[in-house]
XYZ file of N, CA and C in Angstrom:
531
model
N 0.835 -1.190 0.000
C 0.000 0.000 0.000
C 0.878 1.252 0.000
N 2.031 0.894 0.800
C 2.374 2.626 0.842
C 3.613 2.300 -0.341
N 3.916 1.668 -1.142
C 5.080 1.795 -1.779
C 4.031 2.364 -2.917
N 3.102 1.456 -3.461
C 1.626 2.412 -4.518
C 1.645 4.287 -3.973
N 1.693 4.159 -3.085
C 1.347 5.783 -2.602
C 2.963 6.133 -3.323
N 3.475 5.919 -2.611
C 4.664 6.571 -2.829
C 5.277 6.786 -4.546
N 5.261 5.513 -5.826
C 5.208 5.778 -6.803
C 4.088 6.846 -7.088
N 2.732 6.678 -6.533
C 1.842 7.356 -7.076
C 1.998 9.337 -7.131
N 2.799 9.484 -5.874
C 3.891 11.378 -5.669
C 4.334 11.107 -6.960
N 5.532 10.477 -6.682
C 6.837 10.285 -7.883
C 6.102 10.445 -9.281
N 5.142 9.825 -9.769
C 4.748 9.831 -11.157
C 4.002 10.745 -11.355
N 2.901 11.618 -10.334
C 1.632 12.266 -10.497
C 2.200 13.448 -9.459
N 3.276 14.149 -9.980
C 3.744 15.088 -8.276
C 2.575 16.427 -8.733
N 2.086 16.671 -10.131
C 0.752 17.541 -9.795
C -0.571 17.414 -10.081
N -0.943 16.489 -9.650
C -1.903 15.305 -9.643
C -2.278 14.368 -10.521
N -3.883 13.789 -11.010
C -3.854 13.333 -11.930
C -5.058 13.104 -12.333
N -5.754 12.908 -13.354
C -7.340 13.231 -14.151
C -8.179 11.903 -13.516
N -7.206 11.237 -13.486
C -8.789 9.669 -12.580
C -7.234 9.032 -11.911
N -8.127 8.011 -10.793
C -6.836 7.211 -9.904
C -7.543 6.204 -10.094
N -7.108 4.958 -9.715
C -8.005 3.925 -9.568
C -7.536 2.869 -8.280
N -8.772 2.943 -7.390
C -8.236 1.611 -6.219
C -8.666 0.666 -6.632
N -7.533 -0.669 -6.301
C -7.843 -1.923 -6.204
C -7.811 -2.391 -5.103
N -8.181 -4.188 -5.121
C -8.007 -5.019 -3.882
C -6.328 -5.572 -3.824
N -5.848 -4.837 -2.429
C -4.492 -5.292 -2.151
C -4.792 -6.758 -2.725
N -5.737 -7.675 -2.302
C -5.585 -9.086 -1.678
C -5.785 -9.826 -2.896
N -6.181 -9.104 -3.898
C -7.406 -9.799 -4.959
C -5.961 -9.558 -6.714
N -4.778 -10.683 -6.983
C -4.051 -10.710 -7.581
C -5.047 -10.310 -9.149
N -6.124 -10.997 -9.281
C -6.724 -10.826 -10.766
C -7.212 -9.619 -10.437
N -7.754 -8.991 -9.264
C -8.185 -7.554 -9.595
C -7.600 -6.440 -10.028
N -6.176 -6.744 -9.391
C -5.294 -6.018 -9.750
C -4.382 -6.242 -11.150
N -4.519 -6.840 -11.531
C -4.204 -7.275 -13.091
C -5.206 -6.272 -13.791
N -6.229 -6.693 -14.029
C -7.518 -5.862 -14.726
C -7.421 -4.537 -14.631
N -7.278 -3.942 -12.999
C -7.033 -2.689 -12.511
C -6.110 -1.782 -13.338
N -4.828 -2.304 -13.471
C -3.807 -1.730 -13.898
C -3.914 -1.021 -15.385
N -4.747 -2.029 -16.133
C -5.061 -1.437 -17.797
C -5.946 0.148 -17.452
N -7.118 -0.053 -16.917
C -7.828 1.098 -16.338
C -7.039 1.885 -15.893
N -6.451 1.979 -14.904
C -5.030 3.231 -14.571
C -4.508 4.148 -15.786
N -4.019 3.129 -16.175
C -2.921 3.522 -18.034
C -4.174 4.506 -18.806
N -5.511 3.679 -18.997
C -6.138 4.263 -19.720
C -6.477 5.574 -19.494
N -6.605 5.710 -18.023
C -7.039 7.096 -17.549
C -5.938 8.156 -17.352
N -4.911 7.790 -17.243
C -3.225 8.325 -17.171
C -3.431 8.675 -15.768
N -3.917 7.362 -14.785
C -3.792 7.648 -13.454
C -2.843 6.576 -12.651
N -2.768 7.083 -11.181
C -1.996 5.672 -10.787
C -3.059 4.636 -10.057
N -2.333 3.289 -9.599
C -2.933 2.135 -9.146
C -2.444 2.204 -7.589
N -3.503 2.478 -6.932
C -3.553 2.433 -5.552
C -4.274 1.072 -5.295
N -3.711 0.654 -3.746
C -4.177 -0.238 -3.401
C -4.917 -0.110 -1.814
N -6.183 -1.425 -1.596
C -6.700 -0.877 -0.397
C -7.152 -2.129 0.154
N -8.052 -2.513 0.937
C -8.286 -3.588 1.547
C -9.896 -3.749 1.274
N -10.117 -5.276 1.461
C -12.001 -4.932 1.707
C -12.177 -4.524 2.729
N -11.531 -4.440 4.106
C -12.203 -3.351 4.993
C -12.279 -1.723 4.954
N -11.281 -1.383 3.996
C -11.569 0.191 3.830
C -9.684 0.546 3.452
N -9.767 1.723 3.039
C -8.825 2.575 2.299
C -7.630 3.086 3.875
N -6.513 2.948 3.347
C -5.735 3.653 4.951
C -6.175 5.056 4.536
N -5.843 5.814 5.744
C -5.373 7.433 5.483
C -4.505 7.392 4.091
N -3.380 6.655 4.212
C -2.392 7.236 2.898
C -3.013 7.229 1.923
N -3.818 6.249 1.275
C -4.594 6.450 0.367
C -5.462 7.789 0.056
N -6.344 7.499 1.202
C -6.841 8.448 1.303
C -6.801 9.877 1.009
N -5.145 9.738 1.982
C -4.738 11.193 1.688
C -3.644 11.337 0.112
N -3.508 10.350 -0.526
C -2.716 10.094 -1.897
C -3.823 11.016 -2.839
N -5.006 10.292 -2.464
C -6.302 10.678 -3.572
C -6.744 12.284 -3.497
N -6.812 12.710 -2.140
C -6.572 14.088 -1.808
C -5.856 15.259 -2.420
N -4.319 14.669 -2.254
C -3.795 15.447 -2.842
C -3.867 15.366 -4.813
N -3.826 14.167 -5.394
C -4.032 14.178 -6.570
C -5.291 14.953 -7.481
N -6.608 15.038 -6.212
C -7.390 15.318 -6.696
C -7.774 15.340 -8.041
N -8.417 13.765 -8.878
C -8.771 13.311 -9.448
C -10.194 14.218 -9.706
N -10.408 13.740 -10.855
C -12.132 14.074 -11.205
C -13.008 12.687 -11.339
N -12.164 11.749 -10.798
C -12.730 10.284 -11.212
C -11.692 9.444 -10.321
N -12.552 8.165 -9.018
C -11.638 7.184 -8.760
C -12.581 6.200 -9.143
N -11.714 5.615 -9.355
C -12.647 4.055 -9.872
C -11.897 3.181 -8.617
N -12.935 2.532 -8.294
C -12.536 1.342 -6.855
C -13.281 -0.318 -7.419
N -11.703 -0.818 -7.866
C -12.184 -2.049 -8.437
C -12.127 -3.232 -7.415
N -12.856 -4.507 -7.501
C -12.461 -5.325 -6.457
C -13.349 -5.555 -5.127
N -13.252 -4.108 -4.909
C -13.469 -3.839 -3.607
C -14.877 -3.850 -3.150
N -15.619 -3.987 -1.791
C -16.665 -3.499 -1.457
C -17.257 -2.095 -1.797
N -19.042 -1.927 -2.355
C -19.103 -0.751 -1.973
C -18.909 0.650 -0.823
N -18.885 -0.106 0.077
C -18.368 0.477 1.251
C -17.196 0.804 1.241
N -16.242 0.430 0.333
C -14.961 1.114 -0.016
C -15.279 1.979 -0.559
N -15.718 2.215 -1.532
C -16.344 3.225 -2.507
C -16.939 4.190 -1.559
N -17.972 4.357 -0.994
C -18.548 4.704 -0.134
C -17.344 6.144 0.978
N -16.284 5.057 1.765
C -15.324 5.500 2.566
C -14.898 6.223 1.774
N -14.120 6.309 -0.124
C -13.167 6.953 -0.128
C -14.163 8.030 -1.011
N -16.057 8.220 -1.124
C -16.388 9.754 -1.406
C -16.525 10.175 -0.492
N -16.665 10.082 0.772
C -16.528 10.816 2.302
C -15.401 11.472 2.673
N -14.248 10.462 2.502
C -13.034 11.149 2.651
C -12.752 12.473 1.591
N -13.280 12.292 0.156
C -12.401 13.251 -0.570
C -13.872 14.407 -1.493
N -15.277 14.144 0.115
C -15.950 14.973 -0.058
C -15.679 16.621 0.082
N -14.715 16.684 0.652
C -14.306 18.207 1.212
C -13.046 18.856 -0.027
N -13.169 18.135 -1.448
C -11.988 18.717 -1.933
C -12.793 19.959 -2.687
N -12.211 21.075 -3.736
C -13.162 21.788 -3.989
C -14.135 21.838 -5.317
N -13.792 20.148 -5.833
C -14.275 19.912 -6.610
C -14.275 18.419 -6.180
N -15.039 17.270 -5.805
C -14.918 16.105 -5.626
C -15.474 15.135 -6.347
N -14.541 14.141 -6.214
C -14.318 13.437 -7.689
C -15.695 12.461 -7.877
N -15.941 11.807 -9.089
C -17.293 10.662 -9.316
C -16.242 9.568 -8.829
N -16.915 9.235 -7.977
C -16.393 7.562 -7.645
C -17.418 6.591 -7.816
N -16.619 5.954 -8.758
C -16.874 4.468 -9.423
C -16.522 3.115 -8.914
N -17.589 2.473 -8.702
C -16.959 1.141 -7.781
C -17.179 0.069 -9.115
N -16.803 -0.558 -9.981
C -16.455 -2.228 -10.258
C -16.334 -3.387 -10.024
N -17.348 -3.792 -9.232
C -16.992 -5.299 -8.665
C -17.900 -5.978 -9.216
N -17.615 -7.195 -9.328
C -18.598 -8.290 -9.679
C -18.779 -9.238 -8.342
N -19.412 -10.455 -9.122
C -19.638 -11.430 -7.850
C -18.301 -12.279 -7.660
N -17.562 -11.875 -8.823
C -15.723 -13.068 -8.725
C -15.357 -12.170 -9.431
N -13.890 -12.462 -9.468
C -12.976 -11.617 -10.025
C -13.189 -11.742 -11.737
N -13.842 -12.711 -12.180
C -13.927 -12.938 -13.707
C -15.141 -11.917 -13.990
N -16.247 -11.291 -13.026
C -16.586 -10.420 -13.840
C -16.450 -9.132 -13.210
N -15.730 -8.939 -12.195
C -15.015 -7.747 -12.063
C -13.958 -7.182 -13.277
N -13.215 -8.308 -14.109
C -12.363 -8.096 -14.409
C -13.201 -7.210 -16.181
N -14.330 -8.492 -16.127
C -15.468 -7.673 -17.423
C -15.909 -6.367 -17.623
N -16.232 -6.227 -16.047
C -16.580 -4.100 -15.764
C -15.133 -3.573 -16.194
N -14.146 -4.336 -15.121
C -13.021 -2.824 -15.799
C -12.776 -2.957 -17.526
N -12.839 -3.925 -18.202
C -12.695 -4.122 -19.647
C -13.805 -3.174 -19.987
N -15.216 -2.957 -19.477
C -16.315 -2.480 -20.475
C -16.311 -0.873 -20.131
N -15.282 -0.554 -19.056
C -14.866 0.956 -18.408
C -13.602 1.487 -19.616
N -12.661 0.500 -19.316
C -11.638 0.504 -20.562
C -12.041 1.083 -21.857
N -13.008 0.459 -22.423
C -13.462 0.482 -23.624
C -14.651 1.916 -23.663
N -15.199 2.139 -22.896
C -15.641 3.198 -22.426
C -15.105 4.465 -22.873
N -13.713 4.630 -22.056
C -12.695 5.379 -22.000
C -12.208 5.690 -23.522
N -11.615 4.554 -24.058
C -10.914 4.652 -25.279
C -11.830 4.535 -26.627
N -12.929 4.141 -26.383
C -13.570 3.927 -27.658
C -13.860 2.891 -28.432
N -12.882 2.547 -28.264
C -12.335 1.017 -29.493
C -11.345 0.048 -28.354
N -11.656 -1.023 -28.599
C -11.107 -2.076 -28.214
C -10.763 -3.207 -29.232
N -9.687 -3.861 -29.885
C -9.619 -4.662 -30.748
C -9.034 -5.358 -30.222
N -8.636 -6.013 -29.515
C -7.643 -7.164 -28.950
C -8.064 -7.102 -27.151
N -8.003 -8.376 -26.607
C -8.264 -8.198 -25.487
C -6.494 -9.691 -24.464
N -6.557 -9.786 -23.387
C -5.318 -10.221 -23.209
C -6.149 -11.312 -22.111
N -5.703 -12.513 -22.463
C -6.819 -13.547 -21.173
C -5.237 -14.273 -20.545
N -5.853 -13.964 -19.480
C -4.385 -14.555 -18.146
C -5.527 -15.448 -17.358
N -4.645 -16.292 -16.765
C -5.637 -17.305 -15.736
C -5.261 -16.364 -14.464
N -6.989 -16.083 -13.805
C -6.474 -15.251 -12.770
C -6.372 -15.820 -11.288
N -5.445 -17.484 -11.595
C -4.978 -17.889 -10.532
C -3.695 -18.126 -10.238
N -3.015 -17.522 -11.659
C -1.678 -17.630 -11.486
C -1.060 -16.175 -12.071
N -0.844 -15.704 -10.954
C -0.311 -14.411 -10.857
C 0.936 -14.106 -11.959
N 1.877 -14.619 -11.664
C 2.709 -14.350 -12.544
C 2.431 -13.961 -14.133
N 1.479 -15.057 -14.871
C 1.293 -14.490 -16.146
C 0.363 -13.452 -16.339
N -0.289 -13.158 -15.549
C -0.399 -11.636 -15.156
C 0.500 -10.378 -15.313
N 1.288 -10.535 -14.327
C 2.179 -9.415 -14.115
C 3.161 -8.984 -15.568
N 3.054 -10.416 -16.262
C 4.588 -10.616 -17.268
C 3.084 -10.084 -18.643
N 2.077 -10.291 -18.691
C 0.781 -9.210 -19.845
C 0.649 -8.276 -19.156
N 0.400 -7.717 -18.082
C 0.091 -6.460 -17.740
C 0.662 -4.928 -18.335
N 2.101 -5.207 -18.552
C 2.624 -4.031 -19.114
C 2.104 -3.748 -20.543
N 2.093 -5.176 -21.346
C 1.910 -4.646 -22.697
C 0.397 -4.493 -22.715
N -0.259 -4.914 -22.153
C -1.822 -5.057 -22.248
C -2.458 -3.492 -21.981
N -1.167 -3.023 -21.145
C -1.619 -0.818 -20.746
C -1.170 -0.791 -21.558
N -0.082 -0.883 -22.140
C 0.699 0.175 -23.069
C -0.573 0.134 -24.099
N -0.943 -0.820 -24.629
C -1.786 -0.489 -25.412
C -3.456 -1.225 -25.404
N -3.769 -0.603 -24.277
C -4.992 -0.231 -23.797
C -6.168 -1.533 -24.051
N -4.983 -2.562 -23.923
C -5.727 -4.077 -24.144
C -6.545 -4.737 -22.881
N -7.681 -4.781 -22.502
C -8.077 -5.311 -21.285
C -8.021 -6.994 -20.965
N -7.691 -6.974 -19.957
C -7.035 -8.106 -18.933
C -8.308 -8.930 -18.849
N -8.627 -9.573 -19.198
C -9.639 -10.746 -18.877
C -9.256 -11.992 -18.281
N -10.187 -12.634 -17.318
C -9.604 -13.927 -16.279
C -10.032 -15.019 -16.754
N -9.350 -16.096 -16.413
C -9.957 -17.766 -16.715
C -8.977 -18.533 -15.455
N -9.921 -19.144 -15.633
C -9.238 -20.070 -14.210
C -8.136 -21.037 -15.021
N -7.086 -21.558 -14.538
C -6.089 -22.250 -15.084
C -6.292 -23.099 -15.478
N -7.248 -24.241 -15.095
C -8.011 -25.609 -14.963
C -9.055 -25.597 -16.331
N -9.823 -24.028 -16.277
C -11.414 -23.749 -17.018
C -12.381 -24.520 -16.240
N -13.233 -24.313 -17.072
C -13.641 -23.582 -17.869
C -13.806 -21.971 -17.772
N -13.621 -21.664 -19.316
C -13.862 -20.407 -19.517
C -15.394 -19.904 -19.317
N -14.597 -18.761 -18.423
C -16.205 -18.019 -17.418
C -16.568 -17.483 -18.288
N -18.089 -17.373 -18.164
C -19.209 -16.789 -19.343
C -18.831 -15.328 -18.759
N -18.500 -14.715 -17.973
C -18.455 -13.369 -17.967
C -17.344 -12.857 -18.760
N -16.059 -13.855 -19.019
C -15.029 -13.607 -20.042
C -15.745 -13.396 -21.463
N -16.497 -14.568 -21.895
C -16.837 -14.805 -23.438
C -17.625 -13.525 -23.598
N -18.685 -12.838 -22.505
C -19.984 -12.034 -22.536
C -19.167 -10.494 -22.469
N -17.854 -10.644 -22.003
C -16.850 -9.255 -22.182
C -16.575 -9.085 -23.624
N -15.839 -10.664 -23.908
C -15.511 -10.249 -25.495
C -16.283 -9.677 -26.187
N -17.745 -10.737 -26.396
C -18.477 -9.954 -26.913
C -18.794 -8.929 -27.217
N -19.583 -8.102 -25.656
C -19.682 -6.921 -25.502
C -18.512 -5.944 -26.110
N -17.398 -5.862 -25.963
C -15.830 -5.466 -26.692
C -15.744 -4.982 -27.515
N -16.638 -5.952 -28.401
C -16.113 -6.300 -30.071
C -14.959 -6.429 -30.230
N -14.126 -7.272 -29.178
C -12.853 -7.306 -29.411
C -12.487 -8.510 -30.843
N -11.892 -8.403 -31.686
C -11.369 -9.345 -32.693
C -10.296 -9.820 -32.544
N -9.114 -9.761 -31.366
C -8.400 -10.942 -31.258
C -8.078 -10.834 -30.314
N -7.392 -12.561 -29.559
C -7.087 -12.116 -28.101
C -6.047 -13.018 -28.530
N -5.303 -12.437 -27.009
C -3.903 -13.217 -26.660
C -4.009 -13.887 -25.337
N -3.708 -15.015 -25.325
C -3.951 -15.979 -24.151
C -2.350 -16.380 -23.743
N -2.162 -15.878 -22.741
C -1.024 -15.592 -22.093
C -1.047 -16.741 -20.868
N -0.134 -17.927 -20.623
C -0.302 -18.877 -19.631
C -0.934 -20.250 -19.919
């Protein structure tokens, strides 16, 4: 949590147009999360399902965003961090993303993604039980604004994956793992 804060100064030292929290705990949320960040040219904070620390808190404060998106997480996260950053002098729309599993959490941030950018043509499917091939698509999947979709390592492939593509119109994917 606080090393996220701390890149998040370093990269954004005069703030930044959207932030986005994820679930410290939740490895596929934060996979998914990370494309959303890139897209918005914000950073990836992290928080807990019981609620956001101060640093966060006070990370989002000072960045003063016009937009956090809180993926993963409880609404009540969502909730905690428009209270906290009700007093800025413009306070931001906070957006919560969760599904009932991380496979269609990971569908909202893809259909936010696509939102954002317009067009989606390629989408990037990692099994979101093995972290690593995650982390090793994540970079190229921001750089170019490809959303992170989950499958369990074993499968079957979750209908909230196939019902993302769809929705997408993505025309090709890369299955990474």
């Amino acid at each position: 949590v606080s090393n996220a804060v701390k890149l998040s100064a370093r990269a954004y030292p005069s703030g930044a147009p959207a932030a986005v929290v994820t679930n410290a705990s939740s490895p596929g949320d934060a996979m998914a999360a990370g494309v959303l960040a890139r897209a918005y040219d914000g950073p990836l904070l992290l928080a807990s399902p019981s609620g956001a620390s101060s640093s966060v808190t006070g990370e989002l404060s000072r960045l003063q965003p016009a937009a956090v998106y809180v993926v993963g997480l409880p609404t009540a996260v969502g909730s905690q961090i428009a209270a906290a950053l009700a007093g800025l002098p413009i306070p931001p729309l906070v957006v919560t993303l969760t599904g009932n599993d991380q496979y269609q959490t990971a569908a909202l941030v893809a259909n936010q993604v696509k939102a954002k950018l317009g067009t989606v043509d390629r989408v990037v499917i990692v099994p979101g039980d093995r972290f690593a091939e995650g982390v090793v698509a994540s970079a190229v999947a921001a750089a170019n604004g490809w959303p992170i979709l989950l499958t369990p390592t074993a499968g079957p492939f979750p209908q909230a994956s196939t019902d993302a593509i769809v929705a997408l119109e993505a025309t090709f994917g890369i299955a990474v793992g």
